[in-house]
PDB file of C-alpha atoms in Angstrom:
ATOM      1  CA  UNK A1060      15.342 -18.182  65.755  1.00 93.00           C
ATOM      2  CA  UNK A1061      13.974 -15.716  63.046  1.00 97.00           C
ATOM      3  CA  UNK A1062      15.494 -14.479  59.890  1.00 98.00           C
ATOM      4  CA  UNK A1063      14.685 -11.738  57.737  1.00 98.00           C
ATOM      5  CA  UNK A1064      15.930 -12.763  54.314  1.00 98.00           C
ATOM      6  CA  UNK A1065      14.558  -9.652  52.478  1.00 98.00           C
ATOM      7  CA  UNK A1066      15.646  -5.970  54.665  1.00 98.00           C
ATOM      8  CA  UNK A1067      17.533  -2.697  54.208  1.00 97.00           C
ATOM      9  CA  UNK A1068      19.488  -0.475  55.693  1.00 97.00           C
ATOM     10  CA  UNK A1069      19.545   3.529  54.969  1.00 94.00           C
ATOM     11  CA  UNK A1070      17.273   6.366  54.675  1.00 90.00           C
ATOM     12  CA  UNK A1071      14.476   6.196  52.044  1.00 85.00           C
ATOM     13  CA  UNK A1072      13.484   8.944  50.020  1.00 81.00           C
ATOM     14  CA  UNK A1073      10.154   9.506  51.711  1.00 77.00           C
ATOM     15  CA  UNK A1074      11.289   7.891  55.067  1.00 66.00           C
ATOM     16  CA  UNK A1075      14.606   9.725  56.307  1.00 68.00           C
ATOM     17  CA  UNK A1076      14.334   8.531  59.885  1.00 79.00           C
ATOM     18  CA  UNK A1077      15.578   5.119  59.205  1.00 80.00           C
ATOM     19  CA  UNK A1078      18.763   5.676  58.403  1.00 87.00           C
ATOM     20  CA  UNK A1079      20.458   4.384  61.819  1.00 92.00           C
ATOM     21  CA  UNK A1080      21.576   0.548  62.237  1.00 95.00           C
ATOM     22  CA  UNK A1081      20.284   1.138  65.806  1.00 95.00           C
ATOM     23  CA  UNK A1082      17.064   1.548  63.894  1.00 95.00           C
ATOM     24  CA  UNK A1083      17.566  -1.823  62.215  1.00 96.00           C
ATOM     25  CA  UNK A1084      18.477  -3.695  65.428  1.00 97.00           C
ATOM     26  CA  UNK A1085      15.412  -1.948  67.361  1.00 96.00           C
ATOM     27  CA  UNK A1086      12.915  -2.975  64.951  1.00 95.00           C
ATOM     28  CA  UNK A1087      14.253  -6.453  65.189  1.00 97.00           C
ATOM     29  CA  UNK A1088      14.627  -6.529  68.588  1.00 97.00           C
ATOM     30  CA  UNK A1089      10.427  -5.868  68.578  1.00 96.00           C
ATOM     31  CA  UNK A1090       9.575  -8.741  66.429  1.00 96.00           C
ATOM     32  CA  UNK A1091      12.554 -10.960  67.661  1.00 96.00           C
ATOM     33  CA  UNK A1092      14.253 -10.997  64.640  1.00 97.00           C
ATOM     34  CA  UNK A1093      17.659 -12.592  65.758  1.00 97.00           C
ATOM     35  CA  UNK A1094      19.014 -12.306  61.804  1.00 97.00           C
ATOM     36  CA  UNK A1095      18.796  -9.721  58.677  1.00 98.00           C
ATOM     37  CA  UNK A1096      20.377  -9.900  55.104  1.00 98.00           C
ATOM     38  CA  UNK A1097      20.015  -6.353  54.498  1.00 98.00           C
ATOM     39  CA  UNK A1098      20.651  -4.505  50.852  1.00 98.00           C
ATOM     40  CA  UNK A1099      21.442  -0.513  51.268  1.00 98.00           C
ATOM     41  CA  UNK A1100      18.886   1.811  50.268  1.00 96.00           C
ATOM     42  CA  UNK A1101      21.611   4.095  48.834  1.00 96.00           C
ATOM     43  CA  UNK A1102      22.492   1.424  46.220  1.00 97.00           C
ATOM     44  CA  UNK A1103      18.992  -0.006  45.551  1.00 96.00           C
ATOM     45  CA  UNK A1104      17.796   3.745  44.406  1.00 93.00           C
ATOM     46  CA  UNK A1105      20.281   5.743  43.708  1.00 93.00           C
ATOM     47  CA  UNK A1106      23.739   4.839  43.696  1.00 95.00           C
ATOM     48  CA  UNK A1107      25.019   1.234  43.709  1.00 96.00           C
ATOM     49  CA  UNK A1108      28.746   1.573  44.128  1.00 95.00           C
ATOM     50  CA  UNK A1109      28.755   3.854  46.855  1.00 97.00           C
ATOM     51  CA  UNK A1110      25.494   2.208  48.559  1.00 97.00           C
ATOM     52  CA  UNK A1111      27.371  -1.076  48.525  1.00 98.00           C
ATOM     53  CA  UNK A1112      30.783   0.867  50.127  1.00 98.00           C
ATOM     54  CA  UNK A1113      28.712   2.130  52.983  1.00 97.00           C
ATOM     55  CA  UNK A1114      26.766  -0.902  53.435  1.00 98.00           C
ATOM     56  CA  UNK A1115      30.574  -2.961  53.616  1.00 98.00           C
ATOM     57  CA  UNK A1116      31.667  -0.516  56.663  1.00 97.00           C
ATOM     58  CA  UNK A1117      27.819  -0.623  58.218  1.00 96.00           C
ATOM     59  CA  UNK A1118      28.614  -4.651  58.118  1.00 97.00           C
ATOM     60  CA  UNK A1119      31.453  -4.432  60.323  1.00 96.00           C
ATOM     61  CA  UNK A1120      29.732  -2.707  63.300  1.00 94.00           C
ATOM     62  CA  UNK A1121      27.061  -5.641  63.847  1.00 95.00           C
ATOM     63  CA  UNK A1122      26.897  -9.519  63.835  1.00 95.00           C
ATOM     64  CA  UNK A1123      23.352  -9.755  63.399  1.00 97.00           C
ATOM     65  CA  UNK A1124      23.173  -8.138  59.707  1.00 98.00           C
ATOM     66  CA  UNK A1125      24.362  -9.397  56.893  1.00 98.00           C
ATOM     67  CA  UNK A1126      24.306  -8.122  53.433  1.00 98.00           C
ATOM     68  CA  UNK A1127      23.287  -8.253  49.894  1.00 98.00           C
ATOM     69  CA  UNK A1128      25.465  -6.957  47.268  1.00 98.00           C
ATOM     70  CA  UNK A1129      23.235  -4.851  44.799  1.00 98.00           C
ATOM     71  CA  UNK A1130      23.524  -5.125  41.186  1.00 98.00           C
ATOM     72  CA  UNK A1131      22.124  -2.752  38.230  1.00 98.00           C
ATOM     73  CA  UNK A1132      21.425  -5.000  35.997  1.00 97.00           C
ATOM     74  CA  UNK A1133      22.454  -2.022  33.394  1.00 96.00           C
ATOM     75  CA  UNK A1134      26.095  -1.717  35.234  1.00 96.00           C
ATOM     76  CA  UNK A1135      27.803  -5.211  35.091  1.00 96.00           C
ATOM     77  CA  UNK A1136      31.216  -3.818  34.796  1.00 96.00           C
ATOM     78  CA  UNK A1137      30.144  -1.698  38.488  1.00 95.00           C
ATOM     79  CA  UNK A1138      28.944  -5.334  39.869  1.00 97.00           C
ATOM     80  CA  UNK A1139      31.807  -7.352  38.559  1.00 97.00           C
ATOM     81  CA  UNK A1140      33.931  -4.662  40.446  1.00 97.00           C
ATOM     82  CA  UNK A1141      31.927  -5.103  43.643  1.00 97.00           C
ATOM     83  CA  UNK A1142      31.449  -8.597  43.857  1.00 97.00           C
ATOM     84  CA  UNK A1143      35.467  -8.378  43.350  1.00 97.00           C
ATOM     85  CA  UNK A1144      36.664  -5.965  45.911  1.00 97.00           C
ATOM     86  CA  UNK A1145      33.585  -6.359  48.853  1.00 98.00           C
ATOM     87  CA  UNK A1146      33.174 -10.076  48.674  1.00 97.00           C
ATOM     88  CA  UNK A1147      35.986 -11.283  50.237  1.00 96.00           C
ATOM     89  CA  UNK A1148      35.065  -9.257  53.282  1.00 96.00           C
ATOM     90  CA  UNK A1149      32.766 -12.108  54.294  1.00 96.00           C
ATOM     91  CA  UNK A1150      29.746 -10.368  55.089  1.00 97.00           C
ATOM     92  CA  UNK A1151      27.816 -10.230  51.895  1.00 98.00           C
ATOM     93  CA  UNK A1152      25.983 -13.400  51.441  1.00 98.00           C
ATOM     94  CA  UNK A1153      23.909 -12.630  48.305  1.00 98.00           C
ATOM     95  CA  UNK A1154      23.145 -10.473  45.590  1.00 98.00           C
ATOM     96  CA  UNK A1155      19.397  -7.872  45.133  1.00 98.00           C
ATOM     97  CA  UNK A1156      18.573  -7.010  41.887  1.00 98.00           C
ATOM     98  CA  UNK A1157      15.417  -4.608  41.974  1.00 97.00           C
ATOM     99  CA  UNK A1158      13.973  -5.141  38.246  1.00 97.00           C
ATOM    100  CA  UNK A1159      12.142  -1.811  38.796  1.00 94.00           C
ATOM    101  CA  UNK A1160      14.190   0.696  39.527  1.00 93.00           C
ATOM    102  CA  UNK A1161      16.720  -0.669  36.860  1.00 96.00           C
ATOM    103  CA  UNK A1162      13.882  -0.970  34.314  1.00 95.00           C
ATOM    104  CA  UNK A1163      15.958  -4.489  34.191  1.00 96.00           C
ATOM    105  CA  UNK A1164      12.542  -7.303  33.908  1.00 96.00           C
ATOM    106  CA  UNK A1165      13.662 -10.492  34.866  1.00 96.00           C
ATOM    107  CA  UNK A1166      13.201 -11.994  31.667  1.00 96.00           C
ATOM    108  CA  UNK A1167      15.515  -9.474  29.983  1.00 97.00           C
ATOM    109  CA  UNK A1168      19.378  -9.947  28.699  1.00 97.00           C
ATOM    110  CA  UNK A1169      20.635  -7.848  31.472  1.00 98.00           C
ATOM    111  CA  UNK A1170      18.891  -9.395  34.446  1.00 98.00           C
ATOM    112  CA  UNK A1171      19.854 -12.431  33.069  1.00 98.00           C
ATOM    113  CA  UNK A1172      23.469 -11.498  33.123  1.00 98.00           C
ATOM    114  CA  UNK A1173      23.297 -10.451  36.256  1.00 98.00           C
ATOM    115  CA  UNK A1174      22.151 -13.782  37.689  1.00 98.00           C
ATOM    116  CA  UNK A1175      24.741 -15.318  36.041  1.00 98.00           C
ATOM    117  CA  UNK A1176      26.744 -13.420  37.697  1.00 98.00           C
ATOM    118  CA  UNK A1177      25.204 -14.278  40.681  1.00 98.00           C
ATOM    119  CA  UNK A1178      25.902 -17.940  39.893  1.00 98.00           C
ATOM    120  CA  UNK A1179      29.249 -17.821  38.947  1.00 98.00           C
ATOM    121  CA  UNK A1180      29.990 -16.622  42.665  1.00 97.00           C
ATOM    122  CA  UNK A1181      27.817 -19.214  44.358  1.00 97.00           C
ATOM    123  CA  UNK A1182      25.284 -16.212  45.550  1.00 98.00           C
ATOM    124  CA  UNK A1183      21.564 -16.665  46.167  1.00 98.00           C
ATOM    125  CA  UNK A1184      19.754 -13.499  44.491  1.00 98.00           C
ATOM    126  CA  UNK A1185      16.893 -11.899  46.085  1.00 98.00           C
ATOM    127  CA  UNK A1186      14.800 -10.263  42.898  1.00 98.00           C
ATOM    128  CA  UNK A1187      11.990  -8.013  43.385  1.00 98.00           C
ATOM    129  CA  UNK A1188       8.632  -9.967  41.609  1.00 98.00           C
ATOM    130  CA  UNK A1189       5.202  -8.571  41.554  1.00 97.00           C
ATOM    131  CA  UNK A1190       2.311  -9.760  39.569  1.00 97.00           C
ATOM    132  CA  UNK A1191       3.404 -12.618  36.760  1.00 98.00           C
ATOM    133  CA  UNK A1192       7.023 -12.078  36.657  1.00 98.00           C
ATOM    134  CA  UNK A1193       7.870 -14.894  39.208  1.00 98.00           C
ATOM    135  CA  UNK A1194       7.188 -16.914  36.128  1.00 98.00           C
ATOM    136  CA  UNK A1195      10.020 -14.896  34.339  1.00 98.00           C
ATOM    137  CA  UNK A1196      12.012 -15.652  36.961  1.00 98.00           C
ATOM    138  CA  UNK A1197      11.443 -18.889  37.261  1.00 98.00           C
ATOM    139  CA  UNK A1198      12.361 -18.998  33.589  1.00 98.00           C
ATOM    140  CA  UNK A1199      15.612 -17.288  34.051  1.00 98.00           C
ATOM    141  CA  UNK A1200      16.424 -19.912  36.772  1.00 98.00           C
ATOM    142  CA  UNK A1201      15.598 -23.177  34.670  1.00 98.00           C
ATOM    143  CA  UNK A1202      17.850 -21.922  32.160  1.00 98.00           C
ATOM    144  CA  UNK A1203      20.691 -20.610  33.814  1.00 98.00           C
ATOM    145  CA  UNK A1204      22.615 -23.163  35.597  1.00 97.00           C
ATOM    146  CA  UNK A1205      23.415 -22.677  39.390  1.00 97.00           C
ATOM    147  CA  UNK A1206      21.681 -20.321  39.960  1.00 98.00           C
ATOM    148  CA  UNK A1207      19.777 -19.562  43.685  1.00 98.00           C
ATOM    149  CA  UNK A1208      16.941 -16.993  43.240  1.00 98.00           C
ATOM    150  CA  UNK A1209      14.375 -15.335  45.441  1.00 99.00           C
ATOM    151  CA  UNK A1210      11.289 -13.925  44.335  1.00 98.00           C
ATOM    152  CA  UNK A1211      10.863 -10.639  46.707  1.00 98.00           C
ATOM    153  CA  UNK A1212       7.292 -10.117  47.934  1.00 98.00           C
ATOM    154  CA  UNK A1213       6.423 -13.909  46.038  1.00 98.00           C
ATOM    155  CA  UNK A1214       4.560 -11.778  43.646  1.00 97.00           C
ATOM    156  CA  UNK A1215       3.101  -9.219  45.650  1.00 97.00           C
ATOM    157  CA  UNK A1216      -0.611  -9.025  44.199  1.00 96.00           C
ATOM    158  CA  UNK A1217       0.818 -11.898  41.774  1.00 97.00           C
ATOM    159  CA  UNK A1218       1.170 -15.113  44.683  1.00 97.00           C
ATOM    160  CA  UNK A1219      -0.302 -17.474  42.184  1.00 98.00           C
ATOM    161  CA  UNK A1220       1.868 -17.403  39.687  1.00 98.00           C
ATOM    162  CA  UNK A1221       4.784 -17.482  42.269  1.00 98.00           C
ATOM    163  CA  UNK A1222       2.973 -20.733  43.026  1.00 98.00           C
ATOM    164  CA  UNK A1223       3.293 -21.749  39.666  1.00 98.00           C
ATOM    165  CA  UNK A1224       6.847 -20.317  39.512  1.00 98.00           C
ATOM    166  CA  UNK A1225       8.441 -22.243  42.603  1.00 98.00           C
ATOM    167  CA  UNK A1226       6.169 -25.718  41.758  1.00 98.00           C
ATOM    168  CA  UNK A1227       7.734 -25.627  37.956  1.00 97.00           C
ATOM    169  CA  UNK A1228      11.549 -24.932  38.793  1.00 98.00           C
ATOM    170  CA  UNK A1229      14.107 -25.838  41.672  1.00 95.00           C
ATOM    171  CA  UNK A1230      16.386 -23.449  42.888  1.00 98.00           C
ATOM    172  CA  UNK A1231      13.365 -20.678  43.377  1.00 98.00           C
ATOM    173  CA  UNK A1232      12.293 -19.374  46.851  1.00 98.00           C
ATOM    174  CA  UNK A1233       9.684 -17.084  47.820  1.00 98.00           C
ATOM    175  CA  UNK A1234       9.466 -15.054  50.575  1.00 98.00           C
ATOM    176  CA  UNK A1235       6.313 -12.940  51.398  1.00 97.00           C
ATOM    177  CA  UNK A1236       6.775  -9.372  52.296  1.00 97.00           C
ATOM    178  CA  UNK A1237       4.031  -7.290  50.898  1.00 94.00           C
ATOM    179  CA  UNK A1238       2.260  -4.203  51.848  1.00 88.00           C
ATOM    180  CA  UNK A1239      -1.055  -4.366  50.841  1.00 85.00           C
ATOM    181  CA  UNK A1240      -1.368  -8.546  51.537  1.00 79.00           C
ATOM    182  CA  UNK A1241      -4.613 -10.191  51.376  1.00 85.00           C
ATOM    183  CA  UNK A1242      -6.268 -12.507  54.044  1.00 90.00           C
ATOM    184  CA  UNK A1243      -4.904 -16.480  53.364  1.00 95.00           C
ATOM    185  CA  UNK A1244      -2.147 -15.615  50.773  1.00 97.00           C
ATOM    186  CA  UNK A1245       0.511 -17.039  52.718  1.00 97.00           C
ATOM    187  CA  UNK A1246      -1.217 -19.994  54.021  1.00 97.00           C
ATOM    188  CA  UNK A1247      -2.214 -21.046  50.270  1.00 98.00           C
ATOM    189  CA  UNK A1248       1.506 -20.253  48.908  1.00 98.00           C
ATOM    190  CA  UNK A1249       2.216 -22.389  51.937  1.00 98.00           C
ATOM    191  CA  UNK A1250      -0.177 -25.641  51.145  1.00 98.00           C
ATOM    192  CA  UNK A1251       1.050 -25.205  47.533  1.00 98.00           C
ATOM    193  CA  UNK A1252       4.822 -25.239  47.408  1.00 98.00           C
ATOM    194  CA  UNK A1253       7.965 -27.610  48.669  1.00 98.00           C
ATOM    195  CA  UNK A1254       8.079 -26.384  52.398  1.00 98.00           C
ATOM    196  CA  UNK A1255      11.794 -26.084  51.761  1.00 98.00           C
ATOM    197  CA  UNK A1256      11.100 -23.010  49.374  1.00 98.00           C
ATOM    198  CA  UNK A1257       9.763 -21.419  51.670  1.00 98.00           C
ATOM    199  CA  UNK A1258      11.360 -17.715  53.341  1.00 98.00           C
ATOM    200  CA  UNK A1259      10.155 -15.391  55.979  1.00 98.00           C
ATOM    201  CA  UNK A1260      10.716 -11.527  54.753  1.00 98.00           C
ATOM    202  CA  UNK A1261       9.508  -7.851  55.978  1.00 98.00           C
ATOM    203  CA  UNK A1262      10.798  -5.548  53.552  1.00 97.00           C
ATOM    204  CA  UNK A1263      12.378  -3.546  57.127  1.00 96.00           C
ATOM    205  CA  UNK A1264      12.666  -0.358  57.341  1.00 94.00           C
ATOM    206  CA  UNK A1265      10.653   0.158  54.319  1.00 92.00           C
ATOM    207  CA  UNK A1266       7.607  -1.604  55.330  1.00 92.00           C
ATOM    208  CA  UNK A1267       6.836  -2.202  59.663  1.00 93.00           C
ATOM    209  CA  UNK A1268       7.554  -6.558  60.048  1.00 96.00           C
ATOM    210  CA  UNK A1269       3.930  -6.483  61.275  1.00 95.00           C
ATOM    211  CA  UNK A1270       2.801  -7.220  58.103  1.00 94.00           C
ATOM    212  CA  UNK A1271       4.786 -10.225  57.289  1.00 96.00           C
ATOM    213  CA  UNK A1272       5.075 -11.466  60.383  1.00 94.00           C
ATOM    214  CA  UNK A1273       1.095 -10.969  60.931  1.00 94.00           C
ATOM    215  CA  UNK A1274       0.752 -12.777  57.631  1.00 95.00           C
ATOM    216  CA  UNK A1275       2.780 -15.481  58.616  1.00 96.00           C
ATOM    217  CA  UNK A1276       0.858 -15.832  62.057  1.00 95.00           C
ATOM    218  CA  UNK A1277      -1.957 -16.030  60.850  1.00 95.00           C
ATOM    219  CA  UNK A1278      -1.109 -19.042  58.212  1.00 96.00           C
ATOM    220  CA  UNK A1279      -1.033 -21.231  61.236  1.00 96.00           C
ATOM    221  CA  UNK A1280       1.683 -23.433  59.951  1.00 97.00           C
ATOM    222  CA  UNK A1281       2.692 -26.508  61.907  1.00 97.00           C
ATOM    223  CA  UNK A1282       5.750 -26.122  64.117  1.00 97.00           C
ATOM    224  CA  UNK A1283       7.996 -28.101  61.960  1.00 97.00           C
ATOM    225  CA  UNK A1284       7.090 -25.191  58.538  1.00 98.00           C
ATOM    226  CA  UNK A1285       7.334 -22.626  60.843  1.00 97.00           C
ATOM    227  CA  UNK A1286      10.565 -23.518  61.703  1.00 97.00           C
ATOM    228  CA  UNK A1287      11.325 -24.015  58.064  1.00 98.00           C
ATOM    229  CA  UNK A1288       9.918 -20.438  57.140  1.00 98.00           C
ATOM    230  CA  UNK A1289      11.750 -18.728  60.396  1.00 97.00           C
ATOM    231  CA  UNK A1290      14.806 -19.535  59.943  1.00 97.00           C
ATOM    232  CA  UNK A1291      16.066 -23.104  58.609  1.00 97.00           C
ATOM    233  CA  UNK A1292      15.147 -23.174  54.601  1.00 98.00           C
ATOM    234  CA  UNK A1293      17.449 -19.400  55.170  1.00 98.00           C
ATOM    235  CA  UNK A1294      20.361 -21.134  56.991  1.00 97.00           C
ATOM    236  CA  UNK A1295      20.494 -23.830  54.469  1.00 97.00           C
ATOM    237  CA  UNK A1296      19.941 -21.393  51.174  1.00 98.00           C
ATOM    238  CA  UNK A1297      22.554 -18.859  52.512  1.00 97.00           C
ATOM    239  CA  UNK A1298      24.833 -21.670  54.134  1.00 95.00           C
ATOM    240  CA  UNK A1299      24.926 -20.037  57.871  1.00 93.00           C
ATOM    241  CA  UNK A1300      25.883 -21.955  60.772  1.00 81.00           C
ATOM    242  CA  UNK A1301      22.620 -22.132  63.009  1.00 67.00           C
ATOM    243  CA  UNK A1302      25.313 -22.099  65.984  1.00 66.00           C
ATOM    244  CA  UNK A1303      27.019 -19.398  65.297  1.00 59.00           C
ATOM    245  CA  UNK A1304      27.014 -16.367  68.241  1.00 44.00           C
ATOM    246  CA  UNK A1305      25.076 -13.844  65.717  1.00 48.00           C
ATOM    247  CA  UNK A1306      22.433 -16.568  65.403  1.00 42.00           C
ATOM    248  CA  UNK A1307      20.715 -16.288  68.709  1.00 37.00           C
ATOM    249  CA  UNK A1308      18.508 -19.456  69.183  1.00 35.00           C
ATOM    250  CA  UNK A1309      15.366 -20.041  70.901  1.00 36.00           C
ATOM    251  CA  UNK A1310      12.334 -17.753  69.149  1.00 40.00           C
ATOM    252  CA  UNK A1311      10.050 -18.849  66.308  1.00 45.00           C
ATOM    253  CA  UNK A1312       7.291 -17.819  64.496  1.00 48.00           C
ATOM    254  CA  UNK A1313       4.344 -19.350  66.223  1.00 45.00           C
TER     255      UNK A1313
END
């Protein structure tokens, strides 16, 4: 079983042709990806209340996505609405916070609000990291009680201080989609860190899975962490029954 903690679903603004869940399911279906939590591009870039809407009626047509509520850090009162009126649908599992694109850092009031957010309704939050700000993170997480945070691309170009990060606090994951990844990065975030913090994302449609899942290959992790990165440490952070119909058993990352 493999699953993508860290996908999206929608056009991009300099990729329209992924706009199509049948996209999504194809480009899993290639890597045998059984699993997806998935954040809409719409409400990552542009527009967060309608990109969550669409991404709530794109949930119902498939068992094998699920979905991340996104916040703007700089629109509580549009996330406290969300979390209210999607949430009980069942099929958002988590919160993404893109510190970017909300000029939002992780070690700023608002982000910080946001994860408490995240706490107060039990929801693991994927953030996006790159260079030191796992260590912001990581920060925001020892202080904040409850709450479940991932560090999106572990860094990027930063991996050592998501080392540092996930080694000083509980309660941080890392998962290691990147684009531009160097040889060995995930096999020395691997040797480094509590094998239970340990993800497998691809950053689909936006970035190919070859990349993470090349990355991850090549680490050549035992069988018992690469069952740990493919799909348990997941089940257990997002609470999924392994059993479950949607979760289709039998494929690994090895």
């Amino acid at each position: 079983m493999i699953i993508d903690v860290h996908a999206h679903w929608g056009p991009w603004f300099f990729s329209m042709e992924v706009g199509a869940v049948a996209t999504n399911l194809a480009v899993m279906d290639r890597y045998g990806i059984d699993l997806a939590v998935v954040s809409a591009s719409e409400a990552v870039i542009y527009d967060v209340a309608a990109g969550n809407r669409a991404m709530a009626r794109v949930l119902e047509s498939t068992d094998r996505l699920l979905g991340y509520l996104t916040i703007n850090p700089r629109r509580l009162d549009d996330a406290e609405r969300d979390v209210r009126d999607l949430l009980p649908t069942g099929r958002f599992v988590g919160v993404k916070i893109h510190t970017d694109y909300t000029a939002s850092p992780a070690n700023s009031a608002q982000t910080r609000a946001a994860l408490e957010l995240a706490a107060a309704h039990d929801l693991p939050a994927l953030v996006h990291t790159w260079d030191t700000t796992p260590l912001d993170l990581a920060q925001a997480v020892a202080d904040i009680p409850g709450v479940r945070a991932i560090a999106g691309h572990m860094g990027a170009n930063g991996w050592r201080h998501a080392i540092e990060a996930a080694n000083g606090v509980d309660r941080l994951w890392l998962e290691p989609c990147f684009s531009h990844t160097e040889a060995g990065r995930f096999a020395a975030v691997a040797a480094a860190v509590d094998p239970r913090r340990l993800l497998f994302g691809t950053d689909a449609t936006l970035i190919d899975p070859a990349a993470a899942y090349g990355a991850v290959l090549a680490a050549d992790l035992s069988p018992e962490l690469a069952e740990r990165v493919a799909w348990r440490n997941a089940a257990e952070l997002f609470r999924l029954d392994p059993s479950a119909p949607a979760n289709l058993p039998g494929r690994s990352i090895r």
